[in-house]
CSV table of C-alpha atoms in Angstrom, one decimal:
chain,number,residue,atom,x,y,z
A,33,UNK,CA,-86.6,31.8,-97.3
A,34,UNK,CA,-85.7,33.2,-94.0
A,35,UNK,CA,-82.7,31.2,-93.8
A,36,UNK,CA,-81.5,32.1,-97.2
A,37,UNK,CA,-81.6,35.5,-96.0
A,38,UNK,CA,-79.7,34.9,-93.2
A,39,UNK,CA,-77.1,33.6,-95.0
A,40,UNK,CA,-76.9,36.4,-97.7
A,41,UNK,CA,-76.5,38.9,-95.2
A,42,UNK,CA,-73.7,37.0,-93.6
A,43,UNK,CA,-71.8,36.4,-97.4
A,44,UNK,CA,-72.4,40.4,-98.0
A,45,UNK,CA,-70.5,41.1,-94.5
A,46,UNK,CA,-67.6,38.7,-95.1
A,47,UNK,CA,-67.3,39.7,-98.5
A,48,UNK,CA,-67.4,43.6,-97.5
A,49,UNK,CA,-64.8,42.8,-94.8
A,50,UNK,CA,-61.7,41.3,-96.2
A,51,UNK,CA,-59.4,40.9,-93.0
A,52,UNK,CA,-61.5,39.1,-90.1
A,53,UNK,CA,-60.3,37.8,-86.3
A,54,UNK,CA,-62.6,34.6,-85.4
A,55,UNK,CA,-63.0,34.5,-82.1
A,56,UNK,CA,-64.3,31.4,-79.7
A,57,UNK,CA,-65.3,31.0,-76.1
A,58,UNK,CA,-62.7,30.1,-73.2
A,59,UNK,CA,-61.7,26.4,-73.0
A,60,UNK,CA,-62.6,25.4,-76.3
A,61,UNK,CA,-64.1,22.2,-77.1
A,62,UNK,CA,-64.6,20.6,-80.2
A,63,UNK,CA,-67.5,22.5,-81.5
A,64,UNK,CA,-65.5,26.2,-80.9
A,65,UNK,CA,-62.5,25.0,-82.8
A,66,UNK,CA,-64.6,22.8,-85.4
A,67,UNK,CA,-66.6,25.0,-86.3
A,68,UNK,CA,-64.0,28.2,-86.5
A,69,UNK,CA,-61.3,26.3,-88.2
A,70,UNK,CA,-64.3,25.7,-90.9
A,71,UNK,CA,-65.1,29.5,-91.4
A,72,UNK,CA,-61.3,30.2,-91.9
A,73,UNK,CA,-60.3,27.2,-93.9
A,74,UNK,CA,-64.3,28.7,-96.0
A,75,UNK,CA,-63.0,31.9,-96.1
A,76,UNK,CA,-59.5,31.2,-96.8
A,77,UNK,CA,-61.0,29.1,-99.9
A,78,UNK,CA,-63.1,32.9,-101.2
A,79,UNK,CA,-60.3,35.1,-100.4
A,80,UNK,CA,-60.6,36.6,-97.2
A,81,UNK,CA,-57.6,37.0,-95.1
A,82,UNK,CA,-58.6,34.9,-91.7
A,83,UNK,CA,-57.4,34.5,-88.3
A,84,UNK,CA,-58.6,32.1,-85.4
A,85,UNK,CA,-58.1,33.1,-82.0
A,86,UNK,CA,-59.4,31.4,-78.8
A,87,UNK,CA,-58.8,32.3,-75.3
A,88,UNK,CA,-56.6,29.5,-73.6
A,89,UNK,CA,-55.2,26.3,-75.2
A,90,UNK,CA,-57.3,23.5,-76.4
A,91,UNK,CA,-57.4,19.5,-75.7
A,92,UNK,CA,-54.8,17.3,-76.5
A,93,UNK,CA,-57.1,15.0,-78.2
A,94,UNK,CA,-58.2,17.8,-80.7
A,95,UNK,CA,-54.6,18.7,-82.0
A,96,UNK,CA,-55.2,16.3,-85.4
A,97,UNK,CA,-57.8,18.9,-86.7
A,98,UNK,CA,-56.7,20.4,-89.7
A,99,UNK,CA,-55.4,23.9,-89.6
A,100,UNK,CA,-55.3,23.7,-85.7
A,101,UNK,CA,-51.4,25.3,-85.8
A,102,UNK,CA,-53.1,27.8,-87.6
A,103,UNK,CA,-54.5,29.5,-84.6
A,104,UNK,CA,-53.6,31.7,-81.7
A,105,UNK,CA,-53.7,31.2,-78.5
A,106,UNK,CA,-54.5,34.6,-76.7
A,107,UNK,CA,-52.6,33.9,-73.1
A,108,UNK,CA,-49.4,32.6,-74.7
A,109,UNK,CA,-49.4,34.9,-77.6
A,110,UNK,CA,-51.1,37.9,-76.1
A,111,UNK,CA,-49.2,40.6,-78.2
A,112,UNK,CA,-49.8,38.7,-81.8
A,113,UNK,CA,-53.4,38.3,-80.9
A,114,UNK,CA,-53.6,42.0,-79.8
A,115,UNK,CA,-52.3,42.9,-83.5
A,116,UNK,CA,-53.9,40.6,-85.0
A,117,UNK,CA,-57.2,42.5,-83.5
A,118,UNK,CA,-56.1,46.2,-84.4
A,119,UNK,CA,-55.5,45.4,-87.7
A,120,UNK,CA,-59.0,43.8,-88.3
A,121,UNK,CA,-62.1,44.7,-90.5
A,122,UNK,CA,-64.4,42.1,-88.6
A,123,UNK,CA,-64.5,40.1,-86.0
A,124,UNK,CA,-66.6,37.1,-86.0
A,125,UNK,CA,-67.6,35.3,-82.9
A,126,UNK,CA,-68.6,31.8,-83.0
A,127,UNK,CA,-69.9,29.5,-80.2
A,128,UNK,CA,-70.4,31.9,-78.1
A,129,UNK,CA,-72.6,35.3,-77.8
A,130,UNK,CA,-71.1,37.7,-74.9
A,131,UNK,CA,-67.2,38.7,-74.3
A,132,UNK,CA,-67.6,37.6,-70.4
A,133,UNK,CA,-67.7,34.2,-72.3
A,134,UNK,CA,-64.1,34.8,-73.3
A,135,UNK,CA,-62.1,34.8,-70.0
A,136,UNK,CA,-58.9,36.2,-69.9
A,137,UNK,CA,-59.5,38.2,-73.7
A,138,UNK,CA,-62.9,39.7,-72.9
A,139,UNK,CA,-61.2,43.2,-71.5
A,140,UNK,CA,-59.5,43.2,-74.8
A,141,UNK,CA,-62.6,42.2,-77.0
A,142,UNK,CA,-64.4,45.1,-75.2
A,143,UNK,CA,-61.7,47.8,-76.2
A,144,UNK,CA,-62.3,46.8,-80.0
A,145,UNK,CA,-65.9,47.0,-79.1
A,146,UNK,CA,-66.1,49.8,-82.7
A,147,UNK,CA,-64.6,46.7,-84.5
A,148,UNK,CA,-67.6,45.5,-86.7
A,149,UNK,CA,-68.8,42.1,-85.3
A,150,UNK,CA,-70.5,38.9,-86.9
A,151,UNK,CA,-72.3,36.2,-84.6
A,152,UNK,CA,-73.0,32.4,-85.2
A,153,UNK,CA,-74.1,31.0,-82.4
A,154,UNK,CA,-76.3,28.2,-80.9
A,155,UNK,CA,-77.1,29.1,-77.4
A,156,UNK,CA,-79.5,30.9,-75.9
A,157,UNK,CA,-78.9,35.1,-74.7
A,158,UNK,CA,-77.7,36.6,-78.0
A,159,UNK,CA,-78.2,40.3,-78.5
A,160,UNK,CA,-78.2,40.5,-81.8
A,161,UNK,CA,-78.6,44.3,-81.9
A,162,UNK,CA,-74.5,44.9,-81.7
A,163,UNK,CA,-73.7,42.6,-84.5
A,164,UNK,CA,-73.6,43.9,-88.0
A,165,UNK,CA,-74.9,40.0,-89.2
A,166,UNK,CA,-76.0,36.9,-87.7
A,167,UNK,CA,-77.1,33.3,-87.4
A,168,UNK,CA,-78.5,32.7,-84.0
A,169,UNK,CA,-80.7,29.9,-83.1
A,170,UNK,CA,-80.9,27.8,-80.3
A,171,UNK,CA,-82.7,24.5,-82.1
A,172,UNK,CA,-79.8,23.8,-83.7
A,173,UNK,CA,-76.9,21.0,-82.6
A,174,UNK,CA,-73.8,23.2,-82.7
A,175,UNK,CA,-72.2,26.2,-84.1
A,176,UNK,CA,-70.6,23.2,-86.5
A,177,UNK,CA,-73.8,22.4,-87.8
A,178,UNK,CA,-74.6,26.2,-88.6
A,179,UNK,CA,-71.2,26.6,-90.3
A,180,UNK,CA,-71.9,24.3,-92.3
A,181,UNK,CA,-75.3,25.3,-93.6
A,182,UNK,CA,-73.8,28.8,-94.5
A,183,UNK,CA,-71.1,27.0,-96.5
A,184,UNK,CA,-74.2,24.9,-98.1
A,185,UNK,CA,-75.6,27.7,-99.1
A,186,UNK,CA,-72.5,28.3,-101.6
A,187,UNK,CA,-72.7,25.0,-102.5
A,188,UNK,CA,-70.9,21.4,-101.1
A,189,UNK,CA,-69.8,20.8,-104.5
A,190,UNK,CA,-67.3,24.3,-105.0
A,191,UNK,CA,-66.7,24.7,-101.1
A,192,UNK,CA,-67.0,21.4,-99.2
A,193,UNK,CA,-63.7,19.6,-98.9
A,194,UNK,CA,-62.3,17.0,-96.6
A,195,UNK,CA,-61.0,19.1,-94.2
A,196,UNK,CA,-63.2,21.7,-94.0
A,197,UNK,CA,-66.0,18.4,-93.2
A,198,UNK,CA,-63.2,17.0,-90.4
A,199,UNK,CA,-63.7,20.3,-88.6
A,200,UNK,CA,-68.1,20.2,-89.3
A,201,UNK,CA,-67.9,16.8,-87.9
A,202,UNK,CA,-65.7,17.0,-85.0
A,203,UNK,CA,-68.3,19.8,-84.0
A,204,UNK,CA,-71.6,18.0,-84.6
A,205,UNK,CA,-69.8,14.8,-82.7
A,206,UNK,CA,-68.4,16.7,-79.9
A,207,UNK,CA,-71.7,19.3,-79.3
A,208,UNK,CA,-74.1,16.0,-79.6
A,209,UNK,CA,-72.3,13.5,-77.0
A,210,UNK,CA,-72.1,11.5,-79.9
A,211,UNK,CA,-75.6,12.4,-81.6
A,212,UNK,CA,-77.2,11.5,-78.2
A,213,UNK,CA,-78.6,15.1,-77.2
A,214,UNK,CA,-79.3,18.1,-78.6
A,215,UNK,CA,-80.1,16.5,-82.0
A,216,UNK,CA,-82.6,17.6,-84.5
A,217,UNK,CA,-83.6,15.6,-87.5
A,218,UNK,CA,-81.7,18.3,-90.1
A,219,UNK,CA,-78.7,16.9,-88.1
A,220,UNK,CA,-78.5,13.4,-89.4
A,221,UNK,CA,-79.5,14.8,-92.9
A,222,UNK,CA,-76.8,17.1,-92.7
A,223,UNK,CA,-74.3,14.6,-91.9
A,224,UNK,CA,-75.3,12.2,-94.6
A,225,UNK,CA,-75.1,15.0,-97.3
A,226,UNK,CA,-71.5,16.2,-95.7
A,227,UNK,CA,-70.2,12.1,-96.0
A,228,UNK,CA,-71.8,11.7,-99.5
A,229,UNK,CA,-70.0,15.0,-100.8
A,230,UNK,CA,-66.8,14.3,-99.5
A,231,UNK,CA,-63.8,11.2,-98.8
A,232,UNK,CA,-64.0,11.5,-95.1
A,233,UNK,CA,-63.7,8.9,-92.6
A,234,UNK,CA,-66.3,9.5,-90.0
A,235,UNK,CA,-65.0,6.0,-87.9
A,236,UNK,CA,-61.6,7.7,-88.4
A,237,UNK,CA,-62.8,11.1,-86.7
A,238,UNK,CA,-64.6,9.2,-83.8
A,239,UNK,CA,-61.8,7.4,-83.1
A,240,UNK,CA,-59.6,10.5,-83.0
A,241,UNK,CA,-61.9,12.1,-80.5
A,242,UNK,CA,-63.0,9.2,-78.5
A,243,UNK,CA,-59.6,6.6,-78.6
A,244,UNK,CA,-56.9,9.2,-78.2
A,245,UNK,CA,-56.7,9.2,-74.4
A,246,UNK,CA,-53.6,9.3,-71.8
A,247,UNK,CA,-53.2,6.6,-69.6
A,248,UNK,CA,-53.3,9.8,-67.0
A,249,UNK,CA,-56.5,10.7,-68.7
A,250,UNK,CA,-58.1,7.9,-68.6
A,251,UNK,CA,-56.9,6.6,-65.3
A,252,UNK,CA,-58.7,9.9,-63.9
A,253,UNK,CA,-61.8,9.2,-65.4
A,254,UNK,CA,-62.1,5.5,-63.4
A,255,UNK,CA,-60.7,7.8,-60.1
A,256,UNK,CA,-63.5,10.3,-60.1
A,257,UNK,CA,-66.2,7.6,-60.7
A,258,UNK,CA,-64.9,5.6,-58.0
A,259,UNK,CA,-64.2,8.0,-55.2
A,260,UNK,CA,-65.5,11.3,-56.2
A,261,UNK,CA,-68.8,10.6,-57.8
A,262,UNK,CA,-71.7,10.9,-55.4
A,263,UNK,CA,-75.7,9.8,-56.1
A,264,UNK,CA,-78.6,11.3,-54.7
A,265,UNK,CA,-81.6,9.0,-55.3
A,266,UNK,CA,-84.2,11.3,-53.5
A,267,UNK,CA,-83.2,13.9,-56.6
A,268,UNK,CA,-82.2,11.3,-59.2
A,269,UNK,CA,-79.2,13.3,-59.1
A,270,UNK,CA,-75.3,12.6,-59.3
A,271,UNK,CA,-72.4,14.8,-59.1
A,272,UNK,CA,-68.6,14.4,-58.8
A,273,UNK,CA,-66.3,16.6,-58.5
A,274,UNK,CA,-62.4,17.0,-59.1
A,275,UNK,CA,-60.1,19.2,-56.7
A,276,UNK,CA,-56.9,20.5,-57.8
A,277,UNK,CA,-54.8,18.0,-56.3
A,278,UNK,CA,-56.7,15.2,-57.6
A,279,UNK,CA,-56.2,16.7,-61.0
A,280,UNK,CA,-52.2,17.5,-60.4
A,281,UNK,CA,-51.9,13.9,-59.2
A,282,UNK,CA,-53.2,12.4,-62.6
A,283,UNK,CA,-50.7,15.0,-64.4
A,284,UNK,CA,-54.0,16.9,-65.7
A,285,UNK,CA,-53.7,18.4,-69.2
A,286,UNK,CA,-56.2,20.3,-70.9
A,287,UNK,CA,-59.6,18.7,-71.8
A,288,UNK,CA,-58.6,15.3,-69.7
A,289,UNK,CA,-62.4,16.2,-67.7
A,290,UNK,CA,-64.0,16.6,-71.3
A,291,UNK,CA,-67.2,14.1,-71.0
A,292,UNK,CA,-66.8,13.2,-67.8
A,293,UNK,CA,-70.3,14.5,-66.5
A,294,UNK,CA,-71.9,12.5,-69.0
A,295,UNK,CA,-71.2,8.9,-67.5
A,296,UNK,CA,-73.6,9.4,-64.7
A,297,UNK,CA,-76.2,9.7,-67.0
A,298,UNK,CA,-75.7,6.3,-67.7
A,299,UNK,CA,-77.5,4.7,-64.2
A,300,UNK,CA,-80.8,4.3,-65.2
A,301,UNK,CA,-82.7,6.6,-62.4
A,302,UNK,CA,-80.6,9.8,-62.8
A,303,UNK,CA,-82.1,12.6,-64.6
A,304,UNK,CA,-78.9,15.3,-63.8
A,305,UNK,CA,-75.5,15.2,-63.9
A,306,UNK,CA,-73.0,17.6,-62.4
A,307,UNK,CA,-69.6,18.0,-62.5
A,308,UNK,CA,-67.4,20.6,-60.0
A,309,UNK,CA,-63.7,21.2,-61.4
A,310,UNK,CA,-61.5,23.4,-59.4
A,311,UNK,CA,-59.2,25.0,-61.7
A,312,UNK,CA,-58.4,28.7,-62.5
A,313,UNK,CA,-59.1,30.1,-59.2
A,314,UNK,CA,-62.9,29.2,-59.3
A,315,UNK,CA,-65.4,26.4,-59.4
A,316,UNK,CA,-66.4,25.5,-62.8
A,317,UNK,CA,-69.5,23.4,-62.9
A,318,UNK,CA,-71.0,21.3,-66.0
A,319,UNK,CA,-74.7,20.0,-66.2
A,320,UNK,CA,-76.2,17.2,-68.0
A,321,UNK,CA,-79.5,16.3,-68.2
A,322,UNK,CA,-82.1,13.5,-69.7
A,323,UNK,CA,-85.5,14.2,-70.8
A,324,UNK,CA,-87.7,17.2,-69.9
A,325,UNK,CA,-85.2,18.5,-67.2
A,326,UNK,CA,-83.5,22.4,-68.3
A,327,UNK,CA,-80.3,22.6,-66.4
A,328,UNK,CA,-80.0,25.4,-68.9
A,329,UNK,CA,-82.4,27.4,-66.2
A,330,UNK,CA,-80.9,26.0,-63.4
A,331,UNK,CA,-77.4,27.1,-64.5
A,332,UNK,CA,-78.6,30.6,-65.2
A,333,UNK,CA,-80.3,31.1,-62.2
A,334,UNK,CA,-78.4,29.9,-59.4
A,335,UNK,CA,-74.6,29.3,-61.2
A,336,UNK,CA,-73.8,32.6,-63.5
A,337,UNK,CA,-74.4,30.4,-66.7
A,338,UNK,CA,-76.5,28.6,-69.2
A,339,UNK,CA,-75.8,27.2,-72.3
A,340,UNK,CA,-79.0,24.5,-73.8
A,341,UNK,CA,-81.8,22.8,-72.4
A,342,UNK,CA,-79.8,19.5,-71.8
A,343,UNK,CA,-75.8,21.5,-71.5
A,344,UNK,CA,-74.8,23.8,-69.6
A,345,UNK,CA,-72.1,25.2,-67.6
A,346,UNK,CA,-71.7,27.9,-64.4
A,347,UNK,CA,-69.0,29.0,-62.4
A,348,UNK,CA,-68.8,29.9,-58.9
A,349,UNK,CA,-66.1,31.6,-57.2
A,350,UNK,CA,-65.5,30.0,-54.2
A,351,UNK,CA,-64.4,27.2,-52.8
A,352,UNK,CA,-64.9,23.4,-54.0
A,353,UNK,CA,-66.9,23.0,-50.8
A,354,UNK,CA,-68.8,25.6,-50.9
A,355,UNK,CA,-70.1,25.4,-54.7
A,356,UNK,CA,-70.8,21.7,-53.6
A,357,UNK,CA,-72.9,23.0,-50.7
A,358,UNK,CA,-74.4,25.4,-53.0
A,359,UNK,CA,-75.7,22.7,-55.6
A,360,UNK,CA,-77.2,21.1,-52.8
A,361,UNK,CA,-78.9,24.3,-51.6
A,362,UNK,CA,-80.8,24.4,-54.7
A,363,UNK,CA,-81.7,21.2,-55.2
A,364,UNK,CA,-84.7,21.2,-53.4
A,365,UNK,CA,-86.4,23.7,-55.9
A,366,UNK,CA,-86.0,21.2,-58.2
A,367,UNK,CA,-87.3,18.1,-56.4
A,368,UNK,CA,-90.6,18.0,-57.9
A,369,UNK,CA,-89.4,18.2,-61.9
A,370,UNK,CA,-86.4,16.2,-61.4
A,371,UNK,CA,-88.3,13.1,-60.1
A,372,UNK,CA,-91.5,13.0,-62.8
């Protein structure tokens, strides 16, 4: 019942609202474009007039998803975008629940701050109180997955089509590691009712995710596991990091570090993952962990960030060394829970 609720308020506000701006967080993976190409493709399909924007450009390996030309890219097309959110009725953000989570737009998402908002959203933080409907909850596997629970609640049968199920998909793949964290059983139920209401390939979506590398990309991948991955046993910790020149000398493009902080997961002992990017003037940082282990606490506290309990991201603005020195500051505090 509480659900249904949820998602009758959010049908009244789109319906009410008959121009919207979706918004996602800054370098968007596959569950902020999945799921926002789903709510505009959904409601392109009831009549709304929708618009995706997203901060910065998006990986390579995500440019088969349908309706991807549809969207704007805020620093390339900064004066469309700007238009596009004066002339809005609603803005809806997805996959993300504060503008500092925007980068380079959230100035420009503040001055439209009168602009009614909508939220769906999986990660922890939301204030709820500035949006005029939501869907936030943090036991959930992506913003896909919510997405398309809302379009469930219309009904598969009418709404559901193939590519509005590429976009779920590509979400609940991406946000899961392959359903390997962050899972709940409504996940796998999900899926199996999204495949048995629609012609999709699921192999065929894997494959464009997972088998759609550079040679650059992937010769990066076996450069920072050889020579810039290091373990810490007395932590059951690993980390590796990527400079700027290490990625300019693999030709870097957008999203070629996209699961990269994952493989050390993958030695049997290690319980955390880190991975330091340099990029954008500042130290970007992703954590991964197995089991009882919350990097989501350990990003918020010491690294500006958070995310879930086994995902998360920080930044640091400093230098590569220093955030390095940093992580290893902290580690201490942590001895005891990351070696039960």
């Amino acid at each position: 019942m509480y659900r249904q609720l949820i998602f009758k308020s959010l049908t009244d506000t789109l319906y009410k609202y008959r121009k919207i701006v979706i918004v996602s967080h800054v370098n968007p993976d596959g569950d902020a474009l999945g799921s926002s190409l789903a709510l505009h493709l959904f409601a392109k399909k009831v009549g709304i007039d929708s618009q995706v924007i997203i901060p910065n450009d998006y990986p390579n390996f995500l440019s088969w998803l349908p309706s991807i030309n549809d969207i704007i890219v805020y620093d390339k097309c900064k004066e469309e975008a700007k238009q596009k959110l004066t002339d809005a009725e609603l803005i809806c953000y997805l996959d993300f629940n504060t503008e500092s989570r925007t980068g380079v737009m959230h100035n420009d998402l503040l001055h439209f701050a009168k602009i009614p908002k909508l939220l769906i959203d999986h990660h922890i933080g939301a204030d709820t109180s500035k949006f005029e409907a939501y869907f936030s909850e943090t036991e959930i596997s992506s913003t896909s997955e919510m997405v398309a629970e809302l379009i469930k609640y219309h009904g598969f049968e009418s709404y559901l089509d193939d590519e509005i199920a590429n976009c779920i998909l590509t979400g609940m793949i991406t946000d899961t590691g392959s359903f390997t964290h962050s899972i709940y059983r409504n996940t796998f139920s999900l899926c199996g009712e999204i495949l048995s209401a629609t012609n999709v390939d699921y192999m065929k979506i894997h494959q464009n995710i997972y088998d759609n590398s550079t040679e650059n990309r992937l010769r990066l991948l076996g450069f920072l596991i050889s020579d810039r991955m290091t373990v810490l046993n007395d932590y059951n910790t690993a980390y590796i990091y990527a400079s700027k020149s290490d990625l300019e000398s693999f030709n870097y493009q957008v999203g070629d570090t996209e699961g990269v902080v994952n493989y050390p997961l993958s030695i049997s002992n290690i319980k955390m993952s880190v991975l330091l990017t340099e990029r954008q003037g500042c130290i970007r940082l992703s954590f991964r962990s197995k089991g009882d282990f919350s990097v989501n606490d350990l990003a918020r506290d010491h690294f500006d960030g958070g995310g879930h309990f086994n995902a998360a991201g920080g930044t640091l603005h400093c230098s590569l060394e220093e955030a390095i020195e940093k992580l290893l500051s902290v580690l201490p505090e942590y001895k005891e829970l990351l070696n039960r």
